[in-house]
Amino acid sequence: MAQETKPAEVASPSAAKPMDPGARAHQLMDDVAPKLADITDKVLFSDVWERPGLSKHDRSLVTVAALIAMGRAESLRSHLELALQNGVTREELVEEITHLAFYTGWPNAVAAIGVARETFARNQSASATAKTTDAEIFKANSGPFSAGEPGNFTGDAKITSRYRTAPPSHGSGGTVAFGPGGRTAWHSHPLGQTLIVLSGHGIVQTWGSPAHALGPGDIAWIPAGVKHWHGAAPKEAMTHVGIADVQNGNTVTWMEKVSDTQYGEAARSSR
Ligand code: MN
């Protein structure tokens, strides 16, 4: 994987923000175990945590639950910070710990409340002195990207997750940068999908219907449960944002790949 740098965040509430988890991995381990620090940053924080299949809010909830179950107070401290940063509320964290008292044992839950109290107090004093209402701006083609799952994409497709929602929303979204000829496999979304083309030219096609050309500024709606694919034109890249609601923890059902014949025909007919 290529070395990727975090993009600059414009007007981010930096004073209230805990250290970037990847940078923290380096700080904790670089002197003794630089390789472990490196893969922790590149694989865990720049790839797994960025995958669109689960929101960061939900990833934080399950990570906190695991750390409480294992009684890892030190890791819990930094992950409670990260959870707050990922939009998990104090009320949700207290509810989670209460719930876990029955599954991980009362002593683990009480210890976790102690760590949570410290974290909330620290967070309170930090947020009192920092602006937390600023917008955050990201460039569409900035990383960190992860490669699309080879079984679900043909050619070059890089994914990043810049679409955010706050609880109780179940919206989910991501940015996909397709290289020329890059495309998804056939798939469907349980509650449909909106595609917003940011740059380049591409194609979208639902099963049994004509292929449509896509260009910058185009917005495509794919109805719920309808089999379809989308991707770049043969000789041009395309980047789009895809937004789909989560149903039963699921945003997509993957199917077979779009064959070269199907793709070629769609490219010809959509010109
Ligand atoms: Mn789709």
Coordinates of C-alpha atoms and ligand atoms in Angstrom, one line a residue:
M1 CA 0.0 0.0 0.0
A2 CA 1.3 3.4 -0.9
Q3 CA 2.2 5.8 1.9
E4 CA -0.8 8.1 2.3
T5 CA -0.9 11.3 4.3
K6 CA -4.0 12.5 6.0
P7 CA -5.5 15.4 4.1
A8 CA -5.5 18.9 5.7
E9 CA -8.8 19.6 7.3
V10 CA -10.0 23.1 6.8
A11 CA -11.4 24.8 9.8
S12 CA -11.4 21.7 11.9
P13 CA -11.9 22.0 15.7
S14 CA -8.3 21.0 16.3
A15 CA -8.1 22.1 19.9
A16 CA -10.8 19.7 20.9
K17 CA -9.6 16.9 18.8
P18 CA -7.7 13.9 20.2
M19 CA -4.6 12.8 18.4
D20 CA -5.1 11.0 15.1
P21 CA -5.2 7.3 16.1
G22 CA -2.6 6.4 13.4
A23 CA -0.2 9.0 14.8
R24 CA -0.9 7.7 18.3
A25 CA 0.1 4.2 17.1
H26 CA 3.4 5.6 16.0
Q27 CA 3.9 7.5 19.2
L28 CA 3.2 4.4 21.3
M29 CA 5.3 1.9 19.5
D30 CA 7.7 3.5 17.0
D31 CA 10.8 3.2 19.2
V32 CA 10.4 -0.5 20.0
A33 CA 8.2 -1.9 17.2
P34 CA 8.1 0.4 14.1
K35 CA 6.6 -2.3 11.9
L36 CA 3.7 -2.9 14.3
A37 CA 3.1 0.9 14.5
D38 CA 3.2 1.0 10.7
I39 CA 0.7 -1.8 10.1
T40 CA -1.5 -0.5 12.9
D41 CA -1.7 2.9 11.2
K42 CA -2.0 1.6 7.6
V43 CA -4.2 -1.4 8.0
L44 CA -6.2 -0.8 11.1
F45 CA -6.8 3.0 11.1
S46 CA -6.3 4.0 7.5
D47 CA -8.1 1.0 6.0
V48 CA -10.4 -1.0 8.4
W49 CA -11.7 1.9 10.3
E50 CA -12.4 3.8 7.0
R51 CA -14.4 1.0 5.4
P52 CA -17.9 2.1 4.6
G53 CA -19.6 -1.2 5.7
L54 CA -19.9 0.1 9.3
S55 CA -20.1 3.7 10.4
K56 CA -17.3 5.0 12.6
H57 CA -20.0 5.5 15.3
D58 CA -20.8 1.8 15.3
R59 CA -17.1 0.7 15.0
S60 CA -16.5 2.8 18.2
L61 CA -19.4 1.1 20.0
V62 CA -18.2 -2.4 19.2
T63 CA -14.5 -1.6 20.0
V64 CA -15.5 0.0 23.4
A65 CA -17.5 -3.1 24.2
A66 CA -14.6 -5.4 23.4
L67 CA -12.2 -3.4 25.5
I68 CA -14.6 -3.3 28.5
A69 CA -15.1 -7.1 28.2
M70 CA -11.3 -7.6 28.2
G71 CA -10.8 -5.2 31.1
R72 CA -8.3 -3.0 29.1
A73 CA -8.6 0.3 30.9
E74 CA -5.6 1.9 29.1
S75 CA -6.9 1.2 25.6
L76 CA -10.5 2.1 26.8
R77 CA -9.3 5.6 27.7
S78 CA -8.2 6.4 24.2
H79 CA -11.1 4.6 22.6
L80 CA -13.7 6.5 24.7
E81 CA -12.1 9.7 23.4
L82 CA -12.3 8.4 19.8
A83 CA -15.9 7.3 20.3
L84 CA -16.9 10.9 21.3
Q85 CA -15.0 12.2 18.3
N86 CA -17.0 9.7 16.1
G87 CA -20.3 11.0 17.3
V88 CA -21.1 8.5 20.1
T89 CA -22.8 10.5 22.8
R90 CA -22.1 10.3 26.6
E91 CA -25.6 9.0 27.1
E92 CA -25.0 6.2 24.6
L93 CA -21.7 5.3 26.2
V94 CA -23.3 5.1 29.7
E95 CA -26.2 3.0 28.3
E96 CA -23.6 0.7 26.6
I97 CA -21.7 0.2 29.9
T98 CA -24.9 -0.4 31.8
H99 CA -25.9 -3.0 29.2
L100 CA -22.5 -4.6 29.4
A101 CA -22.7 -5.0 33.2
F102 CA -24.9 -8.0 32.4
Y103 CA -22.7 -9.5 29.8
T104 CA -19.1 -8.7 30.9
G105 CA -19.6 -8.6 34.7
W106 CA -20.4 -5.9 37.2
P107 CA -16.7 -5.1 38.1
N108 CA -15.8 -4.5 34.4
A109 CA -18.7 -2.1 34.0
V110 CA -17.9 -0.2 37.2
A111 CA -14.3 0.1 36.2
A112 CA -15.4 1.3 32.8
I113 CA -17.6 4.0 34.4
G114 CA -14.6 5.3 36.3
V115 CA -12.6 5.6 33.0
A116 CA -15.7 7.2 31.3
R117 CA -16.0 9.8 34.1
E118 CA -12.4 10.9 33.6
T119 CA -12.8 11.0 29.8
F120 CA -16.0 13.1 30.0
A121 CA -14.4 15.6 32.4
R122 CA -11.4 16.0 30.1
N123 CA -13.6 16.3 27.1
Q124 CA -15.8 18.9 28.8
S125 CA -12.8 21.2 29.7
A126 CA -11.4 20.8 26.1
S127 CA -14.7 21.6 24.4
A128 CA -15.3 24.6 26.7
T129 CA -12.3 26.3 25.2
A130 CA -12.6 25.2 21.6
K131 CA -15.0 25.9 18.7
T132 CA -16.9 22.7 18.0
T133 CA -19.3 24.2 15.5
D134 CA -17.0 24.7 12.5
A135 CA -17.6 22.8 9.3
E136 CA -15.0 20.3 8.1
I137 CA -14.1 20.5 4.5
F138 CA -12.5 17.6 2.5
K139 CA -11.3 17.4 -1.1
A140 CA -13.2 14.7 -3.0
N141 CA -10.1 13.0 -4.3
S142 CA -8.2 13.1 -1.0
G143 CA -7.5 9.9 1.0
P144 CA -7.1 7.8 2.9
F145 CA -8.4 5.4 0.2
S146 CA -8.7 1.7 0.5
A147 CA -8.9 -0.5 -2.6
G148 CA -12.3 -1.9 -3.5
E149 CA -12.7 -5.6 -2.6
P150 CA -11.4 -7.4 -5.8
G151 CA -14.5 -9.7 -5.8
N152 CA -16.8 -6.8 -6.0
F153 CA -15.0 -4.5 -8.5
T154 CA -13.3 -4.8 -11.8
G155 CA -10.2 -2.7 -12.5
D156 CA -9.2 0.3 -10.5
A157 CA -11.6 1.4 -7.7
K158 CA -10.5 3.3 -4.6
I159 CA -12.9 4.0 -1.8
T160 CA -12.9 6.6 1.0
S161 CA -15.6 7.5 3.5
R162 CA -16.2 11.2 3.8
Y163 CA -20.0 11.0 4.0
R164 CA -21.1 11.4 7.6
T165 CA -24.4 11.4 9.5
A166 CA -25.2 11.8 13.2
P167 CA -27.2 9.4 15.2
P168 CA -30.1 8.5 15.0
S169 CA -29.6 8.6 11.2
H170 CA -28.7 5.4 9.5
G171 CA -27.4 7.0 6.4
S172 CA -24.2 5.6 4.9
G173 CA -22.1 6.8 2.1
G174 CA -18.7 6.8 0.5
T175 CA -16.6 8.2 -2.3
V176 CA -15.4 5.9 -5.1
A177 CA -12.7 6.9 -7.5
F178 CA -12.8 4.6 -10.5
G179 CA -9.8 4.5 -12.9
P180 CA -10.6 4.2 -16.7
G181 CA -12.6 0.9 -17.2
G182 CA -13.0 0.5 -13.4
R183 CA -16.5 -0.6 -12.3
T184 CA -18.5 -2.3 -9.6
A185 CA -19.9 -5.8 -10.0
W186 CA -23.7 -6.1 -10.3
H187 CA -25.3 -5.4 -7.0
S188 CA -28.4 -3.9 -5.3
H189 CA -29.0 -1.7 -2.3
P190 CA -31.9 -2.6 0.1
L191 CA -33.1 1.0 0.3
G192 CA -31.8 2.4 -3.0
Q193 CA -28.8 4.6 -3.7
T194 CA -28.1 8.2 -4.8
L195 CA -24.9 8.7 -6.9
I196 CA -23.4 12.2 -7.3
V197 CA -20.7 12.5 -9.9
L198 CA -17.9 14.8 -8.8
S199 CA -15.5 14.4 -11.8
G200 CA -14.8 12.5 -15.0
H201 CA -17.2 10.4 -17.1
G202 CA -18.9 7.1 -16.4
I203 CA -21.8 4.8 -16.8
V204 CA -24.7 3.5 -14.7
Q205 CA -27.1 0.7 -15.8
T206 CA -29.9 -1.2 -14.1
W207 CA -30.6 -4.8 -15.1
G208 CA -32.6 -5.0 -18.3
S209 CA -32.5 -1.3 -19.0
P210 CA -30.3 0.9 -21.2
A211 CA -27.0 2.2 -19.9
H212 CA -26.8 5.9 -19.1
A213 CA -23.7 8.1 -19.4
L214 CA -22.7 10.1 -16.3
G215 CA -20.8 13.3 -16.2
P216 CA -19.7 15.9 -13.6
G217 CA -22.7 17.2 -11.6
D218 CA -25.0 14.4 -12.6
I219 CA -27.1 12.8 -9.9
A220 CA -28.5 9.3 -10.4
W221 CA -31.1 7.5 -8.3
I222 CA -31.2 3.7 -8.2
P223 CA -34.4 2.3 -6.8
A224 CA -34.5 0.0 -3.7
G225 CA -33.5 -3.6 -4.5
V226 CA -32.8 -3.0 -8.2
K227 CA -29.8 -4.9 -9.6
H228 CA -27.3 -2.5 -11.2
W229 CA -23.7 -1.4 -11.7
H230 CA -21.8 1.8 -12.1
G231 CA -18.3 2.7 -13.1
A232 CA -15.9 4.8 -15.2
A233 CA -15.9 5.1 -19.0
P234 CA -13.4 2.9 -20.8
K235 CA -10.8 5.7 -21.3
E236 CA -11.7 8.1 -18.6
A237 CA -11.7 8.1 -14.8
M238 CA -14.8 9.0 -12.7
T239 CA -15.2 9.8 -9.1
H240 CA -18.7 9.7 -7.5
V241 CA -20.2 9.9 -4.0
G242 CA -22.7 7.0 -3.3
I243 CA -25.3 7.4 -0.5
A244 CA -27.4 4.5 0.7
D245 CA -29.4 3.9 3.8
V246 CA -28.7 1.0 6.1
Q247 CA -31.3 -1.7 6.5
N248 CA -30.7 -4.5 9.0
G249 CA -27.0 -3.5 9.1
N250 CA -26.7 -3.9 5.3
T251 CA -26.3 -1.4 2.5
V252 CA -25.4 -3.6 -0.4
T253 CA -25.9 -7.1 -1.8
W254 CA -23.1 -8.1 -4.2
M255 CA -23.7 -10.3 -7.3
E256 CA -21.7 -11.4 -10.3
K257 CA -19.2 -9.2 -12.1
V258 CA -20.0 -7.1 -15.1
S259 CA -18.4 -9.0 -18.0
D260 CA -16.2 -7.3 -20.6
T261 CA -19.0 -7.9 -23.1
Q262 CA -21.7 -6.3 -20.9
Y263 CA -19.3 -3.4 -20.2
G264 CA -18.3 -2.9 -23.8
E265 CA -21.9 -2.9 -25.0
A266 CA -22.9 -0.4 -22.2
A267 CA -20.0 1.9 -23.1
R268 CA -20.9 1.9 -26.8
S269 CA -24.7 2.4 -26.3
S270 CA -24.3 5.1 -23.6
R271 CA -22.0 7.4 -25.7
Ligands
MN1 MN -24.8 0.9 -6.4

